[in-house]
Amino acid sequence: MTDRPISDRPRARASLVGIVATLVGIALFAFSLRRAGPGEIVDNIQRLGWAFLGVVVAGGLRFAARSMAWRSCLEGAHRLGPWLAFRAVVAGDTVGNLTPLSILVSEPAKALFASDHEPVSRTLPALAIETLFYTLSAVLVIAGGALALLPRLRSTETWGLAGLTLVAALIVLILVAHTVIWKRMRVASGCVDLVQRRWALPGWLSRWGDRVRRMEDRVFTLYPREPGRLARIAGWELTFHALAVLEIYIVLSLISAVAPTVVDVFLFESGNRFINVVFKVVPMRLGVDEAGTAVMAEGLGFAGAAGVTMAIVRKARQLVWMGVGGLFLMMGLAWLMSNN
């Protein structure tokens, strides 16, 4: 009886954070629309027209790239086929987009979706490895964007030094993360042990610590050490980012009077990755994406309305695939009910 109120607190806190983040996001979304001009945004969407289908297809190929990276993280023979992995990734992403807990629920949802073919004890650690590779690739994109932005700042040496410091710090972070796993340094379980030695933890939190240790063991075991597998996983993650750049190019080249360069498009993708990483708690990055992309568009010499339009098109593409993910979830639930 005493454990229940304690275990409910994190959920209540997460719900409160989600509600506040959503309300702030709605207000920021409305402000961004008003500032950019709804009429201009509507005109931009009309210019995009049927090319939106290309954006949707690019989004589907991005899911496929990450699903293939996930399959590459599984060691030995397995029954996680490309189509099943794709459906699991789309379904898990849909669940994650609907909650402020995001990755904490999306990754387990993917593993559970495929549990009738591969046990969660195999697929979830493989997802942890894939998420690590994705995160590190996103850090590289953000660092590359910061480096590409430096020549455009036209400001003091202090800005340039700060930018170079940021890039160096991100690269060091990537190297440290790989070193920790490669040398099997027990950072996560070590932190849990330190906390448990200092404070008496409730039962549910102690059990969570045991799960962290088991997950750490699985990650160390599954982390690919063959050059071929490392290159394959990295290749799929880079393909994901390349498709994101293509999506931005399609939209920006059709809605903007200013012709975008490759560097422009890459800078937009770098900013988009930064927003996705930092504002995970905001469902669908509502408002934050529109405001941030508008500021970036103005800074790069494009109209603020072009930035807001790109963010709205991303939302529309996301909603399409969330609909597909919802369909996959219902089909999976129907299959489970028919076999029980």
mmCIF file of C-alpha atoms in Angstrom:
data_model
loop_
_atom_site.group_PDB
_atom_site.id
_atom_site.type_symbol
_atom_site.label_atom_id
_atom_site.label_comp_id
_atom_site.label_asym_id
_atom_site.label_seq_id
_atom_site.Cartn_x
_atom_site.Cartn_y
_atom_site.Cartn_z
ATOM 1 C CA MET A 1 0.000 0.000 0.000
ATOM 2 C CA THR A 2 2.823 2.417 0.827
ATOM 3 C CA ASP A 3 4.586 1.859 -2.487
ATOM 4 C CA ARG A 4 1.685 2.887 -4.660
ATOM 5 C CA PRO A 5 1.633 6.655 -3.954
ATOM 6 C CA ILE A 6 5.405 6.769 -4.375
ATOM 7 C CA SER A 7 5.350 4.895 -7.674
ATOM 8 C CA ASP A 8 2.571 7.122 -8.951
ATOM 9 C CA ARG A 9 4.522 10.325 -8.354
ATOM 10 C CA PRO A 10 6.827 10.071 -11.400
ATOM 11 C CA ARG A 11 3.808 9.474 -13.640
ATOM 12 C CA ALA A 12 1.924 12.423 -12.159
ATOM 13 C CA ARG A 13 5.001 14.611 -12.500
ATOM 14 C CA ALA A 14 5.501 13.556 -16.126
ATOM 15 C CA SER A 15 1.829 14.237 -16.866
ATOM 16 C CA LEU A 16 2.081 17.708 -15.317
ATOM 17 C CA VAL A 17 5.212 18.480 -17.334
ATOM 18 C CA GLY A 18 3.472 17.262 -20.483
ATOM 19 C CA ILE A 19 0.407 19.418 -19.868
ATOM 20 C CA VAL A 20 2.490 22.541 -19.189
ATOM 21 C CA ALA A 21 4.735 21.874 -22.212
ATOM 22 C CA THR A 22 1.687 21.372 -24.447
ATOM 23 C CA LEU A 23 0.035 24.611 -23.297
ATOM 24 C CA VAL A 24 3.252 26.580 -23.799
ATOM 25 C CA GLY A 25 3.673 24.917 -27.199
ATOM 26 C CA ILE A 26 0.150 25.897 -28.290
ATOM 27 C CA ALA A 27 0.760 29.514 -27.256
ATOM 28 C CA LEU A 28 4.104 29.570 -29.080
ATOM 29 C CA PHE A 29 2.512 27.979 -32.152
ATOM 30 C CA ALA A 30 -0.205 30.650 -32.269
ATOM 31 C CA PHE A 31 2.382 33.412 -31.812
ATOM 32 C CA SER A 32 4.565 32.011 -34.631
ATOM 33 C CA LEU A 33 1.592 31.801 -37.008
ATOM 34 C CA ARG A 34 0.508 35.353 -36.279
ATOM 35 C CA ARG A 35 4.027 36.747 -36.609
ATOM 36 C CA ALA A 36 4.730 34.969 -39.914
ATOM 37 C CA GLY A 37 1.320 35.771 -41.404
ATOM 38 C CA PRO A 38 -1.280 33.022 -41.943
ATOM 39 C CA GLY A 39 -1.946 34.151 -45.527
ATOM 40 C CA GLU A 40 1.687 33.763 -46.538
ATOM 41 C CA ILE A 41 1.868 30.341 -44.909
ATOM 42 C CA VAL A 42 -1.242 29.210 -46.816
ATOM 43 C CA ASP A 43 0.346 30.449 -50.058
ATOM 44 C CA ASN A 44 3.513 28.486 -49.274
ATOM 45 C CA ILE A 45 1.542 25.298 -48.645
ATOM 46 C CA GLN A 46 -0.283 25.762 -51.951
ATOM 47 C CA ARG A 47 3.077 26.136 -53.732
ATOM 48 C CA LEU A 48 4.217 22.864 -52.207
ATOM 49 C CA GLY A 49 1.095 21.084 -53.513
ATOM 50 C CA TRP A 50 1.459 17.449 -54.485
ATOM 51 C CA ALA A 51 5.169 17.505 -53.626
ATOM 52 C CA PHE A 52 3.965 16.858 -50.081
ATOM 53 C CA LEU A 53 3.668 13.213 -51.134
ATOM 54 C CA GLY A 54 7.424 13.226 -51.705
ATOM 55 C CA VAL A 55 7.861 14.532 -48.144
ATOM 56 C CA VAL A 56 5.677 11.687 -46.826
ATOM 57 C CA VAL A 57 7.662 9.102 -48.800
ATOM 58 C CA ALA A 58 10.958 10.532 -47.522
ATOM 59 C CA GLY A 59 9.571 10.264 -43.993
ATOM 60 C CA GLY A 60 8.709 6.604 -44.561
ATOM 61 C CA LEU A 61 12.197 5.902 -45.909
ATOM 62 C CA ARG A 62 13.649 7.471 -42.758
ATOM 63 C CA PHE A 63 11.664 5.020 -40.640
ATOM 64 C CA ALA A 64 12.953 2.231 -42.873
ATOM 65 C CA ALA A 65 16.557 3.392 -42.375
ATOM 66 C CA ARG A 66 16.260 3.294 -38.592
ATOM 67 C CA SER A 67 14.501 -0.072 -38.676
ATOM 68 C CA MET A 68 17.364 -1.496 -40.742
ATOM 69 C CA ALA A 69 19.864 -0.029 -38.277
ATOM 70 C CA TRP A 70 17.929 -1.766 -35.466
ATOM 71 C CA ARG A 71 18.096 -5.112 -37.297
ATOM 72 C CA SER A 72 21.848 -4.636 -37.764
ATOM 73 C CA CYS A 73 22.227 -4.305 -33.978
ATOM 74 C CA LEU A 74 20.846 -7.827 -33.415
ATOM 75 C CA GLU A 75 23.598 -10.400 -33.166
ATOM 76 C CA GLY A 76 23.281 -13.756 -34.901
ATOM 77 C CA ALA A 77 20.201 -15.224 -36.577
ATOM 78 C CA HIS A 78 16.885 -13.583 -35.783
ATOM 79 C CA ARG A 79 13.300 -13.392 -37.017
ATOM 80 C CA LEU A 80 12.962 -9.599 -37.082
ATOM 81 C CA GLY A 81 12.262 -9.099 -40.790
ATOM 82 C CA PRO A 82 12.452 -5.702 -42.539
ATOM 83 C CA TRP A 83 8.658 -5.302 -42.774
ATOM 84 C CA LEU A 84 8.078 -6.222 -39.120
ATOM 85 C CA ALA A 85 10.895 -3.915 -37.973
ATOM 86 C CA PHE A 86 9.476 -1.068 -40.080
ATOM 87 C CA ARG A 87 5.984 -1.486 -38.608
ATOM 88 C CA ALA A 88 7.405 -1.677 -35.073
ATOM 89 C CA VAL A 89 9.433 1.516 -35.548
ATOM 90 C CA VAL A 90 6.452 3.439 -36.966
ATOM 91 C CA ALA A 91 4.151 2.171 -34.200
ATOM 92 C CA GLY A 92 6.665 2.952 -31.454
ATOM 93 C CA ASP A 93 7.304 6.425 -32.845
ATOM 94 C CA THR A 94 3.540 7.054 -32.811
ATOM 95 C CA VAL A 95 3.320 6.099 -29.135
ATOM 96 C CA GLY A 96 6.336 8.286 -28.295
ATOM 97 C CA ASN A 97 4.910 11.326 -30.088
ATOM 98 C CA LEU A 98 1.746 11.183 -28.000
ATOM 99 C CA THR A 99 3.465 11.403 -24.618
ATOM 100 C CA PRO A 100 6.103 13.641 -22.982
ATOM 101 C CA LEU A 101 7.937 10.469 -21.920
ATOM 102 C CA SER A 102 8.899 10.028 -25.591
ATOM 103 C CA ILE A 103 11.846 7.638 -25.853
ATOM 104 C CA LEU A 104 11.016 6.024 -22.479
ATOM 105 C CA VAL A 105 7.858 4.558 -24.005
ATOM 106 C CA SER A 106 8.609 4.502 -27.749
ATOM 107 C CA GLU A 107 11.531 2.065 -27.549
ATOM 108 C CA PRO A 108 9.759 -0.493 -25.307
ATOM 109 C CA ALA A 109 6.699 -0.153 -27.567
ATOM 110 C CA LYS A 110 8.807 -1.156 -30.588
ATOM 111 C CA ALA A 111 10.175 -4.192 -28.769
ATOM 112 C CA LEU A 112 6.725 -5.243 -27.563
ATOM 113 C CA PHE A 113 5.283 -4.858 -31.054
ATOM 114 C CA ALA A 114 7.792 -7.412 -32.387
ATOM 115 C CA SER A 115 7.673 -9.692 -29.330
ATOM 116 C CA ASP A 116 5.741 -12.433 -31.144
ATOM 117 C CA HIS A 117 8.789 -12.947 -33.407
ATOM 118 C CA GLU A 118 11.730 -11.995 -31.162
ATOM 119 C CA PRO A 119 11.844 -11.803 -27.342
ATOM 120 C CA VAL A 120 12.014 -8.350 -25.745
ATOM 121 C CA SER A 121 15.179 -9.466 -23.946
ATOM 122 C CA ARG A 122 16.908 -9.402 -27.365
ATOM 123 C CA THR A 123 15.191 -6.588 -29.219
ATOM 124 C CA LEU A 124 15.177 -3.970 -26.430
ATOM 125 C CA PRO A 125 18.968 -3.989 -25.842
ATOM 126 C CA ALA A 126 19.435 -3.879 -29.636
ATOM 127 C CA LEU A 127 17.159 -0.816 -29.675
ATOM 128 C CA ALA A 128 19.311 0.747 -26.962
ATOM 129 C CA ILE A 129 22.358 0.274 -29.195
ATOM 130 C CA GLU A 130 20.536 1.717 -32.212
ATOM 131 C CA THR A 131 19.325 4.695 -30.167
ATOM 132 C CA LEU A 132 22.891 5.315 -29.037
ATOM 133 C CA PHE A 133 24.124 5.322 -32.636
ATOM 134 C CA TYR A 134 21.252 7.597 -33.683
ATOM 135 C CA THR A 135 21.955 10.011 -30.819
ATOM 136 C CA LEU A 136 25.645 10.163 -31.645
ATOM 137 C CA SER A 137 24.892 10.706 -35.341
ATOM 138 C CA ALA A 138 22.484 13.522 -34.366
ATOM 139 C CA VAL A 139 25.245 15.051 -32.254
ATOM 140 C CA LEU A 140 27.538 14.914 -35.295
ATOM 141 C CA VAL A 141 24.907 16.675 -37.422
ATOM 142 C CA ILE A 142 24.454 19.364 -34.758
ATOM 143 C CA ALA A 143 28.219 19.811 -34.461
ATOM 144 C CA GLY A 144 28.547 19.975 -38.252
ATOM 145 C CA GLY A 145 25.824 22.612 -38.375
ATOM 146 C CA ALA A 146 27.556 24.685 -35.706
ATOM 147 C CA LEU A 147 30.800 24.463 -37.674
ATOM 148 C CA ALA A 148 29.077 25.441 -40.943
ATOM 149 C CA LEU A 149 27.393 28.382 -39.202
ATOM 150 C CA LEU A 150 30.633 29.965 -37.997
ATOM 151 C CA PRO A 151 31.578 31.678 -41.306
ATOM 152 C CA ARG A 152 28.124 33.318 -41.413
ATOM 153 C CA LEU A 153 28.218 34.878 -37.991
ATOM 154 C CA ARG A 154 30.240 37.907 -39.101
ATOM 155 C CA SER A 155 30.862 38.702 -35.459
ATOM 156 C CA THR A 156 33.677 38.846 -32.970
ATOM 157 C CA GLU A 157 36.278 36.183 -32.371
ATOM 158 C CA THR A 158 34.451 35.311 -29.156
ATOM 159 C CA TRP A 159 31.549 33.817 -31.133
ATOM 160 C CA GLY A 160 33.938 31.840 -33.295
ATOM 161 C CA LEU A 161 35.789 30.513 -30.262
ATOM 162 C CA ALA A 162 32.499 29.569 -28.574
ATOM 163 C CA GLY A 163 31.344 27.724 -31.702
ATOM 164 C CA LEU A 164 34.596 25.794 -32.038
ATOM 165 C CA THR A 165 34.456 24.927 -28.337
ATOM 166 C CA LEU A 166 30.914 23.579 -28.765
ATOM 167 C CA VAL A 167 31.913 21.446 -31.752
ATOM 168 C CA ALA A 168 34.955 20.101 -29.913
ATOM 169 C CA ALA A 169 32.835 19.285 -26.848
ATOM 170 C CA LEU A 170 30.287 17.373 -28.926
ATOM 171 C CA ILE A 171 32.984 15.359 -30.689
ATOM 172 C CA VAL A 172 34.607 14.539 -27.339
ATOM 173 C CA LEU A 173 31.179 13.445 -26.049
ATOM 174 C CA ILE A 174 30.852 10.980 -28.934
ATOM 175 C CA LEU A 175 34.321 9.569 -28.337
ATOM 176 C CA VAL A 176 33.689 9.225 -24.594
ATOM 177 C CA ALA A 177 30.373 7.416 -25.153
ATOM 178 C CA HIS A 178 31.974 4.896 -27.507
ATOM 179 C CA THR A 179 34.955 4.429 -25.164
ATOM 180 C CA VAL A 180 32.707 3.784 -22.149
ATOM 181 C CA ILE A 181 30.879 0.998 -23.989
ATOM 182 C CA TRP A 182 33.936 -0.381 -25.791
ATOM 183 C CA LYS A 183 35.898 -0.740 -22.522
ATOM 184 C CA ARG A 184 32.797 -1.888 -20.595
ATOM 185 C CA MET A 185 32.950 0.925 -18.028
ATOM 186 C CA ARG A 186 29.945 0.541 -15.738
ATOM 187 C CA VAL A 187 28.900 4.183 -15.557
ATOM 188 C CA ALA A 188 25.117 3.708 -15.313
ATOM 189 C CA SER A 189 25.143 0.863 -12.778
ATOM 190 C CA GLY A 190 27.989 2.581 -10.905
ATOM 191 C CA CYS A 191 25.820 5.681 -10.436
ATOM 192 C CA VAL A 192 22.916 3.500 -9.273
ATOM 193 C CA ASP A 193 25.181 1.690 -6.768
ATOM 194 C CA LEU A 194 26.487 5.021 -5.455
ATOM 195 C CA VAL A 195 22.961 6.305 -4.879
ATOM 196 C CA GLN A 196 21.889 3.051 -3.202
ATOM 197 C CA ARG A 197 24.872 3.186 -0.819
ATOM 198 C CA ARG A 198 24.022 6.738 0.252
ATOM 199 C CA TRP A 199 20.241 6.598 0.469
ATOM 200 C CA ALA A 200 17.605 4.003 1.274
ATOM 201 C CA LEU A 201 15.583 3.717 -1.925
ATOM 202 C CA PRO A 202 11.978 2.495 -2.240
ATOM 203 C CA GLY A 203 11.498 -1.018 -3.579
ATOM 204 C CA TRP A 204 10.335 0.012 -7.052
ATOM 205 C CA LEU A 205 13.401 2.230 -7.548
ATOM 206 C CA SER A 206 15.749 -0.508 -6.359
ATOM 207 C CA ARG A 207 14.195 -2.906 -8.860
ATOM 208 C CA TRP A 208 14.670 -0.274 -11.565
ATOM 209 C CA GLY A 209 18.366 -0.178 -10.646
ATOM 210 C CA ASP A 210 18.587 -3.946 -11.174
ATOM 211 C CA ARG A 211 17.053 -3.509 -14.625
ATOM 212 C CA VAL A 212 19.643 -0.829 -15.419
ATOM 213 C CA ARG A 213 22.441 -3.261 -14.553
ATOM 214 C CA ARG A 214 20.943 -6.028 -16.693
ATOM 215 C CA MET A 215 20.431 -3.628 -19.591
ATOM 216 C CA GLU A 216 24.028 -2.438 -19.255
ATOM 217 C CA ASP A 217 25.248 -6.022 -19.466
ATOM 218 C CA ARG A 218 23.166 -6.616 -22.598
ATOM 219 C CA VAL A 219 24.414 -3.408 -24.235
ATOM 220 C CA PHE A 220 28.033 -4.367 -23.558
ATOM 221 C CA THR A 221 27.376 -7.812 -25.033
ATOM 222 C CA LEU A 222 25.488 -6.610 -28.118
ATOM 223 C CA TYR A 223 27.612 -3.564 -28.965
ATOM 224 C CA PRO A 224 28.977 -4.335 -32.445
ATOM 225 C CA ARG A 225 32.737 -4.749 -32.540
ATOM 226 C CA GLU A 226 33.080 -5.941 -36.115
ATOM 227 C CA PRO A 227 34.067 -3.135 -38.535
ATOM 228 C CA GLY A 228 31.479 -4.317 -41.072
ATOM 229 C CA ARG A 229 28.553 -4.104 -38.650
ATOM 230 C CA LEU A 230 29.731 -0.748 -37.288
ATOM 231 C CA ALA A 231 29.909 0.653 -40.812
ATOM 232 C CA ARG A 232 26.485 -0.777 -41.685
ATOM 233 C CA ILE A 233 24.767 0.748 -38.645
ATOM 234 C CA ALA A 234 26.510 4.089 -39.151
ATOM 235 C CA GLY A 235 25.532 3.999 -42.835
ATOM 236 C CA TRP A 236 21.839 3.531 -42.026
ATOM 237 C CA GLU A 237 21.909 6.384 -39.497
ATOM 238 C CA LEU A 238 23.601 8.702 -41.991
ATOM 239 C CA THR A 239 21.006 7.668 -44.579
ATOM 240 C CA PHE A 240 18.326 8.795 -42.114
ATOM 241 C CA HIS A 241 19.893 12.259 -41.900
ATOM 242 C CA ALA A 242 20.464 12.458 -45.658
ATOM 243 C CA LEU A 243 16.746 11.790 -46.242
ATOM 244 C CA ALA A 244 15.903 14.520 -43.708
ATOM 245 C CA VAL A 245 18.082 16.950 -45.676
ATOM 246 C CA LEU A 246 16.304 15.880 -48.883
ATOM 247 C CA GLU A 247 12.914 16.563 -47.277
ATOM 248 C CA ILE A 248 13.964 20.086 -46.301
ATOM 249 C CA TYR A 249 15.346 20.741 -49.786
ATOM 250 C CA ILE A 250 12.078 19.645 -51.423
ATOM 251 C CA VAL A 251 10.022 21.974 -49.231
ATOM 252 C CA LEU A 252 12.355 24.976 -49.189
ATOM 253 C CA SER A 253 13.078 24.956 -52.917
ATOM 254 C CA LEU A 254 9.340 25.107 -53.690
ATOM 255 C CA ILE A 255 8.103 27.605 -51.104
ATOM 256 C CA SER A 256 10.977 30.095 -50.962
ATOM 257 C CA ALA A 257 11.825 32.850 -53.416
ATOM 258 C CA VAL A 258 15.464 32.408 -52.363
ATOM 259 C CA ALA A 259 17.122 29.319 -53.858
ATOM 260 C CA PRO A 260 18.574 27.215 -51.001
ATOM 261 C CA THR A 261 22.136 25.948 -51.107
ATOM 262 C CA VAL A 262 23.293 22.596 -49.765
ATOM 263 C CA VAL A 263 24.779 24.385 -46.749
ATOM 264 C CA ASP A 264 21.461 26.182 -46.091
ATOM 265 C CA VAL A 265 19.554 22.915 -46.115
ATOM 266 C CA PHE A 266 22.123 21.205 -43.881
ATOM 267 C CA LEU A 267 21.931 24.079 -41.382
ATOM 268 C CA PHE A 268 18.152 23.714 -41.231
ATOM 269 C CA GLU A 269 18.499 19.972 -40.562
ATOM 270 C CA SER A 270 21.122 20.643 -37.892
ATOM 271 C CA GLY A 271 18.766 23.076 -36.181
ATOM 272 C CA ASN A 272 15.901 20.605 -36.485
ATOM 273 C CA ARG A 273 17.988 17.867 -34.827
ATOM 274 C CA PHE A 274 18.888 20.277 -32.023
ATOM 275 C CA ILE A 275 15.210 21.101 -31.424
ATOM 276 C CA ASN A 276 14.282 17.399 -31.445
ATOM 277 C CA VAL A 277 16.993 16.507 -28.933
ATOM 278 C CA VAL A 278 16.521 19.430 -26.527
ATOM 279 C CA PHE A 279 12.713 19.648 -26.576
ATOM 280 C CA LYS A 280 11.806 15.950 -26.436
ATOM 281 C CA VAL A 281 9.432 16.677 -23.562
ATOM 282 C CA VAL A 282 7.194 18.813 -25.812
ATOM 283 C CA PRO A 283 4.737 16.551 -27.700
ATOM 284 C CA MET A 284 5.500 16.770 -31.440
ATOM 285 C CA ARG A 285 7.708 19.807 -30.616
ATOM 286 C CA LEU A 286 4.528 21.891 -30.976
ATOM 287 C CA GLY A 287 5.282 25.601 -31.192
ATOM 288 C CA VAL A 288 8.977 25.127 -30.443
ATOM 289 C CA ASP A 289 9.660 23.795 -33.939
ATOM 290 C CA GLU A 290 7.736 26.624 -35.626
ATOM 291 C CA ALA A 291 9.377 29.381 -33.583
ATOM 292 C CA GLY A 292 12.874 27.908 -33.797
ATOM 293 C CA THR A 293 12.741 27.211 -37.538
ATOM 294 C CA ALA A 294 11.355 30.707 -38.206
ATOM 295 C CA VAL A 295 14.243 32.310 -36.313
ATOM 296 C CA MET A 296 16.709 30.142 -38.227
ATOM 297 C CA ALA A 297 15.080 30.998 -41.563
ATOM 298 C CA GLU A 298 15.372 34.724 -40.874
ATOM 299 C CA GLY A 299 18.975 34.320 -39.753
ATOM 300 C CA LEU A 300 19.873 32.532 -43.006
ATOM 301 C CA GLY A 301 18.203 35.142 -45.225
ATOM 302 C CA PHE A 302 14.867 33.406 -45.826
ATOM 303 C CA ALA A 303 11.425 34.650 -44.816
ATOM 304 C CA GLY A 304 10.220 33.696 -41.357
ATOM 305 C CA ALA A 305 7.051 32.342 -42.978
ATOM 306 C CA ALA A 306 9.175 29.802 -44.868
ATOM 307 C CA GLY A 307 10.506 28.477 -41.562
ATOM 308 C CA VAL A 308 7.037 28.226 -40.021
ATOM 309 C CA THR A 309 5.760 26.511 -43.166
ATOM 310 C CA MET A 310 8.542 23.921 -43.032
ATOM 311 C CA ALA A 311 7.681 23.140 -39.414
ATOM 312 C CA ILE A 312 3.972 22.822 -40.252
ATOM 313 C CA VAL A 313 4.747 20.519 -43.192
ATOM 314 C CA ARG A 314 6.823 18.394 -40.808
ATOM 315 C CA LYS A 315 3.830 18.221 -38.469
ATOM 316 C CA ALA A 316 1.558 17.187 -41.353
ATOM 317 C CA ARG A 317 3.995 14.475 -42.444
ATOM 318 C CA GLN A 318 4.273 13.332 -38.844
ATOM 319 C CA LEU A 319 0.486 13.154 -38.485
ATOM 320 C CA VAL A 320 0.229 11.035 -41.646
ATOM 321 C CA TRP A 321 2.718 8.519 -40.294
ATOM 322 C CA MET A 322 1.125 8.622 -36.843
ATOM 323 C CA GLY A 323 -2.097 7.591 -38.568
ATOM 324 C CA VAL A 324 -0.243 4.714 -40.221
ATOM 325 C CA GLY A 325 1.348 3.826 -36.872
ATOM 326 C CA GLY A 326 -2.064 3.844 -35.193
ATOM 327 C CA LEU A 327 -3.302 1.444 -37.873
ATOM 328 C CA PHE A 328 -0.316 -0.856 -37.248
ATOM 329 C CA LEU A 329 -1.043 -0.772 -33.497
ATOM 330 C CA MET A 330 -4.701 -1.679 -34.010
ATOM 331 C CA MET A 331 -3.746 -4.525 -36.360
ATOM 332 C CA GLY A 332 -1.239 -5.809 -33.805
ATOM 333 C CA LEU A 333 -3.806 -5.609 -31.007
ATOM 334 C CA ALA A 334 -6.385 -7.437 -33.146
ATOM 335 C CA TRP A 335 -3.838 -10.197 -33.862
ATOM 336 C CA LEU A 336 -3.067 -10.601 -30.163
ATOM 337 C CA MET A 337 -6.757 -10.796 -29.253
ATOM 338 C CA SER A 338 -7.442 -13.386 -31.944
ATOM 339 C CA ASN A 339 -4.602 -15.587 -30.692
ATOM 340 C CA ASN A 340 -5.541 -15.455 -26.992
#
